[in-house]
JSON list of C-alpha atoms in Angstrom, two decimals:
[
{"chain": "A", "resi": 1, "resn": "PRO", "atom": "CA", "xyz": [0.01, -0.03, 0.01]},
{"chain": "A", "resi": 2, "resn": "THR", "atom": "CA", "xyz": [1.00, 3.61, -0.48]},
{"chain": "A", "resi": 3, "resn": "ARG", "atom": "CA", "xyz": [2.19, 5.73, 2.41]},
{"chain": "A", "resi": 4, "resn": "VAL", "atom": "CA", "xyz": [-1.03, 7.73, 2.31]},
{"chain": "A", "resi": 5, "resn": "ARG", "atom": "CA", "xyz": [-3.11, 4.59, 2.50]},
{"chain": "A", "resi": 6, "resn": "MET", "atom": "CA", "xyz": [-0.98, 3.23, 5.34]},
{"chain": "A", "resi": 7, "resn": "LEU", "atom": "CA", "xyz": [-1.48, 6.50, 7.26]},
{"chain": "A", "resi": 8, "resn": "GLY", "atom": "CA", "xyz": [-5.26, 6.26, 6.67]},
{"chain": "A", "resi": 9, "resn": "ARG", "atom": "CA", "xyz": [-5.26, 2.77, 8.04]},
{"chain": "A", "resi": 10, "resn": "ALA", "atom": "CA", "xyz": [-3.21, 3.76, 11.08]},
{"chain": "A", "resi": 11, "resn": "ILE", "atom": "CA", "xyz": [-5.53, 6.74, 11.76]},
{"chain": "A", "resi": 12, "resn": "ALA", "atom": "CA", "xyz": [-8.64, 4.57, 11.48]},
{"chain": "A", "resi": 13, "resn": "ALA", "atom": "CA", "xyz": [-7.14, 1.81, 13.70]},
{"chain": "A", "resi": 14, "resn": "LEU", "atom": "CA", "xyz": [-5.97, 4.16, 16.44]},
{"chain": "A", "resi": 15, "resn": "THR", "atom": "CA", "xyz": [-9.14, 6.37, 16.48]},
{"chain": "A", "resi": 16, "resn": "GLU", "atom": "CA", "xyz": [-11.23, 3.17, 16.62]},
{"chain": "A", "resi": 17, "resn": "ALA", "atom": "CA", "xyz": [-9.16, 2.20, 19.64]},
{"chain": "A", "resi": 18, "resn": "GLY", "atom": "CA", "xyz": [-10.10, 5.46, 21.38]},
{"chain": "A", "resi": 19, "resn": "TYR", "atom": "CA", "xyz": [-7.16, 7.64, 20.45]},
{"chain": "A", "resi": 20, "resn": "VAL", "atom": "CA", "xyz": [-7.57, 11.25, 19.25]},
{"chain": "A", "resi": 21, "resn": "TYR", "atom": "CA", "xyz": [-5.77, 12.17, 15.97]},
{"chain": "A", "resi": 22, "resn": "ILE", "atom": "CA", "xyz": [-3.68, 15.23, 16.94]},
{"chain": "A", "resi": 23, "resn": "GLY", "atom": "CA", "xyz": [-2.08, 15.65, 13.48]},
{"chain": "A", "resi": 24, "resn": "MET", "atom": "CA", "xyz": [0.55, 14.24, 11.19]},
{"chain": "A", "resi": 25, "resn": "ASP", "atom": "CA", "xyz": [1.72, 11.18, 13.17]},
{"chain": "A", "resi": 26, "resn": "HIS", "atom": "CA", "xyz": [0.63, 12.19, 16.63]},
{"chain": "A", "resi": 27, "resn": "PHE", "atom": "CA", "xyz": [-2.15, 10.50, 18.64]},
{"chain": "A", "resi": 28, "resn": "ALA", "atom": "CA", "xyz": [-3.26, 10.89, 22.23]},
{"chain": "A", "resi": 29, "resn": "LEU", "atom": "CA", "xyz": [-5.92, 9.58, 24.61]},
{"chain": "A", "resi": 30, "resn": "PRO", "atom": "CA", "xyz": [-8.92, 11.85, 25.00]},
{"chain": "A", "resi": 31, "resn": "ASP", "atom": "CA", "xyz": [-7.92, 13.07, 28.49]},
{"chain": "A", "resi": 32, "resn": "ASP", "atom": "CA", "xyz": [-4.26, 13.67, 27.54]},
{"chain": "A", "resi": 33, "resn": "PRO", "atom": "CA", "xyz": [-3.18, 17.36, 27.67]},
{"chain": "A", "resi": 34, "resn": "LEU", "atom": "CA", "xyz": [-2.43, 17.33, 23.91]},
{"chain": "A", "resi": 35, "resn": "ALA", "atom": "CA", "xyz": [-5.98, 16.11, 23.11]},
{"chain": "A", "resi": 36, "resn": "VAL", "atom": "CA", "xyz": [-7.53, 18.57, 25.45]},
{"chain": "A", "resi": 37, "resn": "ALA", "atom": "CA", "xyz": [-5.46, 21.45, 23.93]},
{"chain": "A", "resi": 38, "resn": "LYS", "atom": "CA", "xyz": [-6.55, 20.40, 20.42]},
{"chain": "A", "resi": 39, "resn": "ARG", "atom": "CA", "xyz": [-10.24, 20.38, 21.43]},
{"chain": "A", "resi": 40, "resn": "GLU", "atom": "CA", "xyz": [-9.85, 23.79, 23.05]},
{"chain": "A", "resi": 41, "resn": "GLY", "atom": "CA", "xyz": [-7.91, 25.28, 20.10]},
{"chain": "A", "resi": 42, "resn": "ARG", "atom": "CA", "xyz": [-4.75, 25.77, 22.25]},
{"chain": "A", "resi": 43, "resn": "LEU", "atom": "CA", "xyz": [-2.43, 23.31, 20.44]},
{"chain": "A", "resi": 44, "resn": "HIS", "atom": "CA", "xyz": [0.93, 24.58, 19.19]},
{"chain": "A", "resi": 45, "resn": "ARG", "atom": "CA", "xyz": [3.44, 23.11, 16.79]},
{"chain": "A", "resi": 46, "resn": "ASP", "atom": "CA", "xyz": [7.12, 23.75, 16.26]},
{"chain": "A", "resi": 47, "resn": "PHE", "atom": "CA", "xyz": [9.98, 21.83, 14.70]},
{"chain": "A", "resi": 48, "resn": "GLN", "atom": "CA", "xyz": [9.92, 19.27, 17.56]},
{"chain": "A", "resi": 49, "resn": "GLY", "atom": "CA", "xyz": [6.23, 18.48, 17.22]},
{"chain": "A", "resi": 50, "resn": "TYR", "atom": "CA", "xyz": [3.00, 19.34, 19.01]},
{"chain": "A", "resi": 51, "resn": "SER", "atom": "CA", "xyz": [2.86, 21.08, 22.37]},
{"chain": "A", "resi": 52, "resn": "THR", "atom": "CA", "xyz": [0.43, 22.57, 24.84]},
{"chain": "A", "resi": 53, "resn": "GLN", "atom": "CA", "xyz": [2.74, 25.47, 25.38]},
{"chain": "A", "resi": 54, "resn": "PRO", "atom": "CA", "xyz": [3.48, 28.35, 23.02]},
{"chain": "A", "resi": 55, "resn": "ASP", "atom": "CA", "xyz": [6.97, 28.76, 21.55]},
{"chain": "A", "resi": 56, "resn": "GLY", "atom": "CA", "xyz": [9.74, 29.55, 23.97]},
{"chain": "A", "resi": 57, "resn": "ASP", "atom": "CA", "xyz": [13.54, 29.68, 23.98]},
{"chain": "A", "resi": 58, "resn": "LEU", "atom": "CA", "xyz": [15.22, 26.32, 23.93]},
{"chain": "A", "resi": 59, "resn": "VAL", "atom": "CA", "xyz": [18.79, 25.59, 25.06]},
{"chain": "A", "resi": 60, "resn": "ALA", "atom": "CA", "xyz": [20.54, 22.80, 23.14]},
{"chain": "A", "resi": 61, "resn": "LEU", "atom": "CA", "xyz": [22.58, 20.41, 25.19]},
{"chain": "A", "resi": 62, "resn": "GLY", "atom": "CA", "xyz": [24.50, 17.49, 23.69]},
{"chain": "A", "resi": 63, "resn": "VAL", "atom": "CA", "xyz": [25.59, 16.16, 20.36]},
{"chain": "A", "resi": 64, "resn": "SER", "atom": "CA", "xyz": [23.43, 17.25, 17.42]},
{"chain": "A", "resi": 65, "resn": "ALA", "atom": "CA", "xyz": [20.97, 19.03, 19.75]},
{"chain": "A", "resi": 66, "resn": "ILE", "atom": "CA", "xyz": [18.86, 21.85, 18.21]},
{"chain": "A", "resi": 67, "resn": "GLY", "atom": "CA", "xyz": [18.29, 25.03, 20.13]},
{"chain": "A", "resi": 68, "resn": "ARG", "atom": "CA", "xyz": [16.29, 28.20, 19.44]},
{"chain": "A", "resi": 69, "resn": "VAL", "atom": "CA", "xyz": [16.44, 31.69, 20.92]},
{"chain": "A", "resi": 70, "resn": "GLY", "atom": "CA", "xyz": [13.83, 34.06, 19.50]},
{"chain": "A", "resi": 71, "resn": "ALA", "atom": "CA", "xyz": [13.61, 33.35, 15.78]},
{"chain": "A", "resi": 72, "resn": "THR", "atom": "CA", "xyz": [17.22, 31.96, 15.49]},
{"chain": "A", "resi": 73, "resn": "TYR", "atom": "CA", "xyz": [17.78, 28.21, 15.42]},
{"chain": "A", "resi": 74, "resn": "SER", "atom": "CA", "xyz": [21.15, 26.50, 15.96]},
{"chain": "A", "resi": 75, "resn": "GLN", "atom": "CA", "xyz": [22.36, 22.93, 15.97]},
{"chain": "A", "resi": 76, "resn": "ASN", "atom": "CA", "xyz": [25.39, 21.56, 17.91]},
{"chain": "A", "resi": 77, "resn": "ALA", "atom": "CA", "xyz": [28.09, 19.51, 16.18]},
{"chain": "A", "resi": 78, "resn": "LYS", "atom": "CA", "xyz": [26.83, 16.19, 14.90]},
{"chain": "A", "resi": 79, "resn": "THR", "atom": "CA", "xyz": [29.72, 14.00, 15.98]},
{"chain": "A", "resi": 80, "resn": "LEU", "atom": "CA", "xyz": [31.08, 13.49, 19.49]},
{"chain": "A", "resi": 81, "resn": "GLU", "atom": "CA", "xyz": [34.56, 14.36, 18.28]},
{"chain": "A", "resi": 82, "resn": "ASP", "atom": "CA", "xyz": [33.45, 17.70, 16.81]},
{"chain": "A", "resi": 83, "resn": "TYR", "atom": "CA", "xyz": [31.23, 18.40, 19.82]},
{"chain": "A", "resi": 84, "resn": "TYR", "atom": "CA", "xyz": [34.16, 18.08, 22.27]},
{"chain": "A", "resi": 85, "resn": "ALA", "atom": "CA", "xyz": [36.53, 20.00, 19.99]}
]
């Protein structure tokens, strides 16, 4: 099956099992904070996925970590050797 068809089947199976489709590839139980935020129109999305909180600054710690301050994104070195250099 195509990827779109597989996604459709996954959405159907998970929603039939009681999960709420949050978006893209995210699902949550109805009382989960993500599902509540979606119902109430308070759901936020950034490069890391869905969140109940609006955007905020993010400090990157570790190899390949991605951080953001304001509108500026940065990514740490992708190898341990370069990270420690």
